[in-house]
Every structure is written in structure tokens, then in C-alpha cells.
Amino acid sequence: MSQSPSHVNGKLYVVGIGPGSLEHMTLRAHTVIKEADIILGNGTYLDQIKDLVSTQQVFRSSMGHEVERAKKAIDLAVDNKVVMVSGGDSNIYGMAGLVLEVARQVDLSVDIEIVPGITALSAAASLLGAPVVTDFAVISLSDLLTPWEVIEKRLHAAAEADMIIGIYNPKSRQRNTNFQKAIKIIRRSRVDTVPVGIVRNALRTEGESVTVTTLGNILDHDDEVDMRTTIIIGNSESGIWGSRIITPRGYHKKYDY
Ligand code: SAH
């Protein structure tokens, strides 16, 4: 996007700030946040980067006002260096898509840079050991923007294909039964002994918790699952070693060790 018209002096950065702690943020994210004139984001994410804020102007908004926030960021970026913060990675259920969609719609060619970040799946996987070293699918259980029938279809297909499954947005106040429904669908095509990891507040400074269980027992841990949790369901070859999950990549079939 280098064709900014001459009246555009600013730039818009959509920045994935990683799972929570500053140590797990990229250097690029750190730099653009420090050098921004204006930062926009929802309260949770702004709290996570508060140590990087000094003279930047900050606009806090609540969840559910994403379209407004994207429009405002684009307007402000005509004359300012603007950072729109997004949790984890800026693509994966993040703000990158909406910002580019709105920019295309209003046909205002501000310079936009998408800065990636560590996504919740990578953060959760690292705490569990090595559950995601081969093919995987990530599915969000939020049916605010995707119809539930489509989510069911994807869950079924991923389970049938023996993909490792990462579940985002497992629950919210409005949707606390979607998780149980999803597990029921996965259990149709995956055995109960398959390892499952439940990771809450991964790599955040507060509230981190990690549980390793199995598909057959996961609903006993239903109360540990909330909107700050990522679930990883292993494939048919995944195993448990102490407090860790390991999915073999296949080396053992070729080499002795
Ligand atoms: N863009 C984000 C995902 C946004 S969707 C990313 O790339 O990580 C929000 C969902 O992500 C939450 O409901 C939860 O399932 C997951 N999530 C985000 N941060 C998390 C964290 N630190 N620990 C566990 N799950 C997290």
C-alpha cells in the first residue's frame, strides 16, 4: 500500500500484541507502539501494553464497537501515526481484516501495516509441551459472526480428518453451552483417550492456568473454561507425558531414538 495520496502524512498499524506479557511481543510491535501518536484498542489489550504508553494519546473502547473503532483509526491515520491494538495475532480473529475491509469501503488509501503477533494457539501449545507439531485446525465457537451450523460442520470435518483442533472463544456469558455441544460433535469421531489441554490466560502476567486431561473427561473441567481459555484437542497419535502433551511428528517411524 505505497500509493498514499499526497495529503496523507500518517500511517496506520494494526498490531498483534501477543498473548499478554510484554516479553512475548515482537520487537516491531514494541517499536510502533512506542512511536505512535495515537493508540486505539479495547480496555483489556490497552492494559496489557500500559508500560509502553507515555505521551501517546489513547482511545479506549469496549468490545462490540469494532466497526466504529476501525473507522476512527482510519480517519486519524490521515495525519497521525496510529496504532490499533489487537490481542494475539492481528489476523487470527483479529482487527486486520476489519480495518482493511473498512479502508477498501471508504476508498481512503492510508498506508496500513499489519504487524503479526504470537497467537493464543502458539502460546497455549508452548505451555502444554508439543501438542501442535503437525496439521491442525483452529475453530472459534463464537456464533456472533459465523452461524452455528457452519461451526458444527467445521468441527465435524476437522475431527473426521484427525486434525489437532484448537478451540478459540469456547464460551462467553451469552454462549456457555457451545463448548459442550462442540465436544459432543468431536467425540463422534475421536476416541475418549485423546489428550486435551485447557489453557487459561496463557503467557499473561496474571491468572495463567494449565490443565491436561482427556476428551472423555474434559467436561468434568467445564468450569475452568471461559472466554480467556484456549483448548487444544490432540489427534489420534497424541499422548500424555507427565504434565505435557506430545503429538509425534512421525520421526519415530523413520529413526531410532
Ligand atoms: N487474535 C487473538 C484471538 C482473538 S479471539 C489471537 O491471535 O490470539 C479471542 C479468543 O482467543 C479467546 O476467547 C481465547 O479463546 C483466545 N485467547 C486469546 N488470548 C489468550 C490467552 N492469553 N490465553 C488463552 N486463550 C487466549
XYZ file of C-alpha atoms and ligand atoms in Angstrom:
283
model
C 0.000 0.000 0.000
C 2.504 2.617 -1.031
C 0.160 4.696 -3.200
C -0.931 7.079 -0.435
C -2.106 10.402 -1.843
C -0.009 13.466 -1.002
C -2.427 14.744 1.679
C -1.864 11.574 3.725
C 1.017 12.040 6.172
C 0.152 9.441 8.759
C 0.156 5.698 8.858
C -1.997 3.032 10.440
C -0.509 -0.017 12.144
C -2.704 -2.947 13.125
C -0.595 -4.524 15.821
C -0.841 -8.021 17.256
C 0.426 -7.579 20.822
C 0.749 -11.299 21.588
C -0.979 -13.233 24.353
C -0.411 -10.767 27.182
C 3.043 -10.235 28.655
C 5.369 -7.698 27.033
C 8.123 -10.323 26.786
C 6.053 -12.206 24.249
C 5.505 -9.212 21.998
C 7.559 -8.780 18.811
C 10.180 -6.030 18.629
C 8.262 -4.497 15.721
C 5.084 -4.270 17.810
C 7.053 -2.748 20.685
C 8.649 -0.116 18.410
C 5.492 1.009 16.623
C 3.549 1.266 19.901
C 6.314 3.378 21.467
C 6.495 5.648 18.401
C 2.740 6.072 17.868
C 0.885 9.384 18.198
C -2.414 7.666 18.921
C -3.322 4.195 20.219
C -6.779 2.631 19.953
C -7.990 -0.618 21.428
C -10.238 -2.281 23.919
C -9.533 -1.985 27.630
C -8.044 -5.442 28.163
C -5.436 -5.012 25.441
C -4.606 -1.443 26.432
C -3.969 -2.637 29.990
C -1.523 -5.202 28.635
C 0.602 -2.500 26.986
C 0.263 0.224 29.635
C 4.012 0.185 30.380
C 4.683 1.287 26.796
C 2.378 4.298 26.964
C 3.732 7.733 27.847
C 2.863 10.647 25.549
C 0.667 8.761 23.077
C -2.993 9.700 23.058
C -5.114 6.670 23.983
C -8.666 5.879 22.869
C -10.248 3.079 24.866
C -13.315 1.326 23.515
C -15.322 -1.635 24.645
C -15.877 -4.913 22.839
C -18.659 -4.832 20.264
C -17.644 -1.414 18.869
C -15.072 -2.718 16.418
C -16.507 -1.118 13.260
C -16.572 2.341 14.859
C -13.028 1.840 16.128
C -11.761 0.801 12.687
C -13.350 3.870 11.031
C -11.926 6.197 13.637
C -8.449 4.673 13.286
C -8.512 5.159 9.507
C -9.662 8.784 9.823
C -6.995 9.603 12.394
C -4.286 7.911 10.310
C -4.545 10.571 7.608
C -2.476 12.892 9.827
C -1.085 10.719 12.617
C 0.842 7.559 13.352
C -1.985 5.429 14.661
C -1.775 2.018 16.325
C -4.823 -0.192 16.544
C -4.032 -2.945 19.020
C -5.307 -6.452 18.544
C -4.739 -9.322 21.002
C -2.514 -12.225 19.983
C -2.053 -12.107 16.221
C -3.666 -9.278 14.265
C -5.049 -11.656 11.622
C -6.359 -14.556 13.674
C -9.848 -13.373 14.729
C -8.095 -10.005 14.886
C -8.620 -6.465 13.659
C -6.539 -6.669 10.445
C -9.457 -7.881 8.350
C -11.986 -5.318 9.524
C -9.524 -2.425 9.144
C -8.704 -3.399 5.552
C -12.367 -4.016 4.729
C -13.329 -0.565 6.017
C -10.348 1.082 4.267
C -11.429 -0.539 0.987
C -15.010 0.553 1.553
C -14.193 4.213 2.214
C -11.526 4.089 -0.508
C -9.128 6.155 1.550
C -5.683 4.837 0.815
C -3.858 5.435 4.057
C -0.682 3.460 4.430
C -1.526 0.374 6.503
C 0.959 -2.057 8.048
C -0.221 -5.282 9.628
C 2.110 -6.318 12.459
C 1.792 -10.013 13.408
C 1.918 -11.445 16.936
C 2.032 -14.724 18.828
C -1.444 -16.205 18.664
C -3.228 -17.902 21.583
C -2.739 -21.328 19.969
C 1.061 -20.975 19.971
C 1.037 -19.593 23.498
C -1.175 -22.407 24.809
C 0.766 -25.071 22.900
C 4.059 -23.920 24.409
C 2.665 -24.349 27.925
C 1.337 -27.811 27.114
C 4.584 -29.071 25.557
C 4.286 -30.091 21.910
C 0.654 -30.814 21.032
C 0.590 -28.949 17.687
C 3.620 -30.092 15.689
C 1.607 -31.372 12.752
C -1.564 -30.463 10.829
C -4.176 -28.609 12.843
C -7.417 -26.681 12.530
C -8.463 -23.695 14.594
C -12.156 -23.146 15.189
C -13.870 -20.336 17.068
C -17.087 -21.246 18.883
C -18.357 -17.671 18.707
C -21.540 -17.612 16.663
C -21.867 -13.831 16.703
C -20.461 -13.518 13.169
C -20.482 -17.160 11.977
C -23.716 -19.226 12.002
C -23.643 -22.144 14.457
C -24.437 -24.667 11.649
C -21.217 -23.646 9.876
C -19.225 -24.037 13.094
C -20.693 -27.535 13.595
C -19.741 -28.502 10.051
C -16.157 -27.347 10.581
C -15.869 -29.153 13.916
C -17.128 -32.339 12.342
C -14.795 -32.075 9.322
C -11.718 -31.316 11.442
C -12.481 -34.189 13.810
C -13.070 -36.602 10.903
C -9.767 -35.576 9.287
C -7.866 -36.341 12.518
C -6.644 -32.743 12.709
C -5.382 -31.430 16.017
C -8.093 -28.932 16.973
C -7.546 -25.567 18.632
C -10.692 -24.011 20.036
C -10.936 -20.225 20.467
C -13.818 -18.338 22.076
C -15.075 -21.502 23.803
C -17.541 -19.599 25.994
C -18.898 -16.207 26.840
C -21.702 -15.073 29.106
C -24.160 -15.406 26.228
C -22.787 -18.688 24.857
C -21.951 -21.059 27.638
C -23.356 -24.233 26.074
C -21.500 -24.046 22.736
C -18.453 -25.679 24.287
C -20.381 -28.751 25.483
C -22.074 -29.051 22.092
C -18.710 -28.849 20.324
C -17.164 -31.574 22.478
C -20.129 -33.834 21.731
C -19.528 -33.407 17.976
C -15.783 -34.094 18.244
C -16.387 -37.216 20.355
C -18.389 -38.724 17.496
C -15.163 -39.195 15.541
C -12.406 -39.177 18.137
C -11.724 -41.645 20.983
C -12.098 -40.620 24.626
C -8.428 -41.252 25.445
C -7.210 -38.421 23.198
C -5.307 -35.813 25.274
C -6.807 -32.363 25.740
C -5.177 -29.222 27.114
C -7.121 -26.389 28.710
C -5.064 -23.202 28.949
C -6.353 -20.025 30.503
C -4.591 -16.649 30.344
C -1.613 -18.184 28.557
C 1.600 -16.150 28.979
C -0.225 -13.380 30.776
C 1.112 -11.861 33.951
C -1.934 -12.951 35.947
C -4.345 -15.856 36.099
C -2.470 -18.394 33.997
C -3.658 -21.999 34.402
C -2.930 -25.183 32.503
C -4.834 -28.467 32.740
C -4.109 -31.680 30.872
C -6.962 -34.154 30.612
C -8.632 -36.362 28.006
C -11.541 -35.921 25.629
C -13.613 -38.330 27.736
C -13.045 -36.289 30.910
C -12.943 -32.746 29.603
C -16.497 -31.861 30.591
C -15.539 -32.520 34.240
C -13.392 -29.386 33.788
C -16.174 -27.304 32.248
C -15.874 -24.660 34.982
C -12.225 -23.997 34.017
C -13.290 -22.925 30.537
C -14.159 -19.282 29.886
C -13.582 -16.565 27.292
C -9.890 -16.320 28.219
C -9.269 -20.007 27.525
C -7.873 -21.886 24.557
C -8.450 -25.630 24.264
C -6.188 -27.950 22.298
C -7.502 -31.395 21.378
C -4.835 -33.839 20.225
C -5.036 -36.189 17.247
C -5.218 -39.990 17.370
C -1.440 -40.229 17.925
C -1.071 -37.600 20.671
C -0.003 -38.815 24.113
C 0.472 -37.519 27.645
C 3.907 -37.405 29.304
C 3.625 -36.201 32.893
C 2.001 -32.795 32.653
C 2.652 -32.438 28.935
C 1.050 -33.375 25.656
C 3.213 -34.661 22.818
C 1.954 -35.257 19.295
C 4.515 -37.293 17.356
C 5.514 -35.704 14.084
C 6.498 -39.078 12.621
C 10.271 -39.174 13.244
C 9.884 -42.389 15.284
C 8.750 -44.224 12.161
C 11.990 -43.345 10.339
C 14.672 -43.103 13.012
C 15.709 -44.897 16.206
C 15.945 -42.796 19.346
N -6.281 -12.545 17.878
C -6.280 -13.412 19.059
C -7.563 -14.192 19.213
C -8.789 -13.350 19.463
S -10.235 -14.332 19.738
C -5.066 -14.343 18.966
O -4.432 -14.426 17.911
O -4.761 -14.985 19.967
C -10.262 -14.368 21.495
C -10.001 -15.777 21.998
O -8.604 -16.067 21.910
C -10.341 -16.004 23.456
O -11.715 -16.306 23.622
C -9.473 -17.201 23.800
O -10.056 -18.396 23.315
C -8.223 -16.926 22.963
N -7.150 -16.273 23.732
C -6.622 -15.055 23.488
N -5.597 -14.795 24.326
C -5.483 -15.887 25.134
C -4.594 -16.226 26.203
N -3.630 -15.397 26.619
N -4.753 -17.439 26.801
C -5.709 -18.300 26.370
N -6.563 -18.022 25.372
C -6.458 -16.831 24.760
